[in-house]
XYZ file of C-alpha atoms in Angstrom:
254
model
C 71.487 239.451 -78.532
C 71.793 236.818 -75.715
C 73.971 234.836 -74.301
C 74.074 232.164 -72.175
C 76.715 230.918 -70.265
C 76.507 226.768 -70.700
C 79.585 225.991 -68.540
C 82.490 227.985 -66.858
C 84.866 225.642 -65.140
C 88.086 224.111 -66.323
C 88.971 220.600 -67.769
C 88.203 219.107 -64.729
C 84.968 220.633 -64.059
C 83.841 221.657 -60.630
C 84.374 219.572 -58.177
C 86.944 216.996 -59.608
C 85.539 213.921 -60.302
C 87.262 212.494 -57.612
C 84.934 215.188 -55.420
C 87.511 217.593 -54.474
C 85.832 221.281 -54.316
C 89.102 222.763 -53.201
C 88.269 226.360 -52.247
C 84.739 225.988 -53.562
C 81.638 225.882 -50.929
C 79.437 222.683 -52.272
C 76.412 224.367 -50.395
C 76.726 227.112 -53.224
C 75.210 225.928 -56.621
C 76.994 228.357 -58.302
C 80.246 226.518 -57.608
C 79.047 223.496 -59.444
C 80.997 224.020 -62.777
C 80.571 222.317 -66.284
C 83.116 222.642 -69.005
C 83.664 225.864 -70.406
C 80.588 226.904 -73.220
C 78.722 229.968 -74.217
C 75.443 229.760 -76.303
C 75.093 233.152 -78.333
C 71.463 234.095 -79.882
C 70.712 236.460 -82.055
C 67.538 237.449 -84.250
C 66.212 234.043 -85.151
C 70.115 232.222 -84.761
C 71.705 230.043 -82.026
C 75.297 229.514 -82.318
C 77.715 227.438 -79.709
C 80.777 227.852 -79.061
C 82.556 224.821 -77.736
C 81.349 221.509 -77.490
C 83.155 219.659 -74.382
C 81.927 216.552 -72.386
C 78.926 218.187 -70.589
C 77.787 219.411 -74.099
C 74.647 217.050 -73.961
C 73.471 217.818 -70.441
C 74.236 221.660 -71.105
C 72.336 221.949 -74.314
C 68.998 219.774 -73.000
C 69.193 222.510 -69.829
C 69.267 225.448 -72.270
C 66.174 223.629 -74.470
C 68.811 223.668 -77.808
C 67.088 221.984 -80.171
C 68.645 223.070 -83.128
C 71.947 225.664 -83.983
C 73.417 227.568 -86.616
C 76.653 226.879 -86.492
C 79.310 225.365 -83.584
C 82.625 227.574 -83.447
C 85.097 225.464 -81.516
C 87.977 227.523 -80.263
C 90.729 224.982 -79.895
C 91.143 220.940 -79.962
C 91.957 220.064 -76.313
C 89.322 217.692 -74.980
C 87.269 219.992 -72.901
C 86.666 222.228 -76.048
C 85.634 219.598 -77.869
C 85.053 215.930 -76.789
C 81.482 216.139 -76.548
C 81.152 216.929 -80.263
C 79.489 213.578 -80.983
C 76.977 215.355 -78.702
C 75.577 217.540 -81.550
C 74.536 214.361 -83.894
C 71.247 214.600 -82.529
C 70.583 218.269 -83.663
C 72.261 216.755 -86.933
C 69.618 214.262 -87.306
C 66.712 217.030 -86.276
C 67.529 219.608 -88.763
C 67.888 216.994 -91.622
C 71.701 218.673 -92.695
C 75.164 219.083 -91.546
C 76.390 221.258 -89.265
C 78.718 224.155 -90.096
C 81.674 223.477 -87.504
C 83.745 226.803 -87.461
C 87.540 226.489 -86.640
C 90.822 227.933 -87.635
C 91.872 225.068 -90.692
C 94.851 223.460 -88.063
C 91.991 222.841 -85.523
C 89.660 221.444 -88.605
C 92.955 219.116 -89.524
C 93.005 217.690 -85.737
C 89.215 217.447 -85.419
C 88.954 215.563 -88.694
C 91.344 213.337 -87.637
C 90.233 212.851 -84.438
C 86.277 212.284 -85.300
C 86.809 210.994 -89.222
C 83.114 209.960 -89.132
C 81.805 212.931 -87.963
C 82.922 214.901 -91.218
C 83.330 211.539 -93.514
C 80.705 209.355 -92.458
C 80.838 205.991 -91.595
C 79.132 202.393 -92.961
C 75.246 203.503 -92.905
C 76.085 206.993 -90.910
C 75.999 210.292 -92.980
C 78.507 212.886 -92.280
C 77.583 215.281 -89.507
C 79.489 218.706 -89.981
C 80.521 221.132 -92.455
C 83.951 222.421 -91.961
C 84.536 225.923 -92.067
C 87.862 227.083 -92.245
C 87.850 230.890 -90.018
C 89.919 233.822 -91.493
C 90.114 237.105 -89.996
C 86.055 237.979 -89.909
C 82.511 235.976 -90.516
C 78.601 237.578 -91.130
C 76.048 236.199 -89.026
C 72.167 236.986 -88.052
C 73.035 241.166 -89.238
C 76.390 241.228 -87.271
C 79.806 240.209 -87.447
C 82.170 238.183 -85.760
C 85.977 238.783 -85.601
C 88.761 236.254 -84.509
C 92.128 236.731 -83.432
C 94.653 234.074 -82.209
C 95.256 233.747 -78.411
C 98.664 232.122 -76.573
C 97.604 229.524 -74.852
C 100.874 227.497 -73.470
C 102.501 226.124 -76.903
C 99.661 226.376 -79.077
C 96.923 228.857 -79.596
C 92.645 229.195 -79.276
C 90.640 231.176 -80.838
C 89.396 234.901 -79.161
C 86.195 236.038 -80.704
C 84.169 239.826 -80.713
C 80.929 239.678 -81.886
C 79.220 243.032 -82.550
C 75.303 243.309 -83.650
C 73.484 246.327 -83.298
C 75.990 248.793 -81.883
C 76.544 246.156 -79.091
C 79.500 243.877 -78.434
C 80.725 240.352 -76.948
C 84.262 239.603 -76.840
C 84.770 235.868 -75.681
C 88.374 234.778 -74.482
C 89.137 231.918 -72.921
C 92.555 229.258 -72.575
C 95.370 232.326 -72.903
C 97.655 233.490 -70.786
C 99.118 236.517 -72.126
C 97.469 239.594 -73.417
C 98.727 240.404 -76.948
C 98.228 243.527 -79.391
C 96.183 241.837 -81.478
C 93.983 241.125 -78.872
C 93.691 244.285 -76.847
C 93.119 245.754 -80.314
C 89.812 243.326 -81.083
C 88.851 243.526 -77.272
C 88.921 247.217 -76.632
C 85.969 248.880 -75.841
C 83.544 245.831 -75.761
C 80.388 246.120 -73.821
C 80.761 242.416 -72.386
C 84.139 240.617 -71.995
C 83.555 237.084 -71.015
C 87.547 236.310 -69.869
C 89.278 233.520 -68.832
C 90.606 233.326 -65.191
C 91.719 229.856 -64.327
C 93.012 231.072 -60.492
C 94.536 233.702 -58.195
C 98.077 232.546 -59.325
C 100.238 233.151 -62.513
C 100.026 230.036 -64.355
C 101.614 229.068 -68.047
C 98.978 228.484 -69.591
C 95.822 230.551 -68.684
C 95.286 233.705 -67.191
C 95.171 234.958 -63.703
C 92.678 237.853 -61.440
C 95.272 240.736 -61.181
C 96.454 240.174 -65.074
C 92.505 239.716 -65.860
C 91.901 243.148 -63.805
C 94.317 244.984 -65.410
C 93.597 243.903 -68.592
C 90.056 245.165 -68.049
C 90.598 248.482 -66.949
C 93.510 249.274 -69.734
C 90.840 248.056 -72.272
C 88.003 249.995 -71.357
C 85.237 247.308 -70.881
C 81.815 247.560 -70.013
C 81.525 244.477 -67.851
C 84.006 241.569 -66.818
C 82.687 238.409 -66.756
C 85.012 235.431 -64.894
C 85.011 232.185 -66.512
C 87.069 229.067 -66.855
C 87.424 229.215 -63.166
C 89.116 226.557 -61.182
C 88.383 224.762 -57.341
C 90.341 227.881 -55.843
C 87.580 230.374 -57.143
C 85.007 230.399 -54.879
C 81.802 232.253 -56.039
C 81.017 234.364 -52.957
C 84.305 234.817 -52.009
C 85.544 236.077 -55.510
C 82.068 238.448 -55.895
C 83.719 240.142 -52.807
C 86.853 240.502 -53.754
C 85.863 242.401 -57.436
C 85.200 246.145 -58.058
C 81.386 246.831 -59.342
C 82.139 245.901 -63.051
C 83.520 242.534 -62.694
C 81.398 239.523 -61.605
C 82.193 235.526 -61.627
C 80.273 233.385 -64.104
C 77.981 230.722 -62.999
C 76.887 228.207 -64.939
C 73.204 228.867 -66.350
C 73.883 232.504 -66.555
C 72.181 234.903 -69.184
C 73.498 237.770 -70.282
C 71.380 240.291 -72.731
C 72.351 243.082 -74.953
């Protein structure tokens, strides 16, 4: 399997859109930061996993021209505000989309994009909501979900395994909890939120990320969701030789 990482900054992207880089070198490409994404492949399947504002520009850079499935992990705009985005792949394939989500994300999204699941006037309904429960088949593997703290609500954690590999994918939290280390344990790849250097309510932070790492036994720690104060170079320096910051465009295989 592959995966690509689409985007790994915050809400705000990197730099602000007022231009502020913070800590962030401009001259370094890699600083330049869409919204959090991942684009997982496997056998003949392409499946997304969030869908925020740069969805478009991320998907015609990674040549998507059609998908599987979208999972999105949570309904704050950055997760998900681009989902209009996907009508296009809608249109190609000639059916809906299956939109994965826990059913209290599903309740929000159809609420908050009626047309997109109801249709509208002359426009056909774009997605097929799929309420997630504990596990999901797809392409030969399987995907497992557990729920994540994420300030006063929760996202969706995900560990997909295919061929005695595995991808755990963790974003918006900011506590580790049994659940979690449970599904996370042993994975060959942990893609991991890591918003700063600082503690912070609702995300999580390098030491806690670290730790969390070693007491889990992972093969390789991939940074994402990283705000202005994460500099590329300077975070590559600071991490031990199985840790690494994401950059956007990046391509993992297992």
């Amino acid at each position: 399997m592959k995966i690509r990482v689409l985007g790994c900054g915050t809400s705000g992207g990197v730099p602000h859109v007022d231009g502020n880089w913070g800590a962030c070198d401009p001259a370094n490409a890699k600083n330049r930061r869409r919204r959090s994404s991942i684009l997982v492949e496997a056998g003949e399947g392409r499946l997304l996993v969030d869908c925020g504002p740069d969805c478009r520009e991320q998907l015609l850079d990674a040549g998507v021209r059609g998908l599987d499935a979208c999972i999105v992990t949570h309904d704050h705009a950055d997760h998900c505000h681009g989902i209009d985005d996907l009508r296009g792949l809608v249109r190609r394939s000639g059916r809906r989309l299956p939109l994965w989500a826990r059913a209290h994300t599903l309740d929000q999204l159809e609420r908050r994009f009626a047309y997109a699941f109801a249709g509208y006037e002359n426009y056909s309904p774009l997605f097929e909501p799929v309420a997630l429960d504990s596990e999901r088949a797809w392409q030969g593997g399987r995907f497992r979900f557990v729920d994540q703290p994420h300030g006063s609500i929760n996202s969706l954690g995900l560990r997909f395994d295919r061929d005695g590999k595995s991808l755990a994918y963790a974003i918006d939290f900011h506590e580790l909890t049994s659940e979690m280390a449970t599904l996370y344990a042993g994975v060959d790849v942990w893609i991991c939120d890591c918003l700063g250097l600082k503690p912070h309510p609702t995300h999580a932070h390098l030491d806690a990320v670290l730790r969390w790492a070693k007491e889990l036994g992972v093969g390789q720690l991939w940074l994402t969701h990283l705000d202005i104060v994460m500099d590329h170079a300077q975070l590559s320096s600071m991490l031990p030789d199985w840790a690494a910051p994401c950059h956007d465009g990046l391509e993992l295989t297992l």
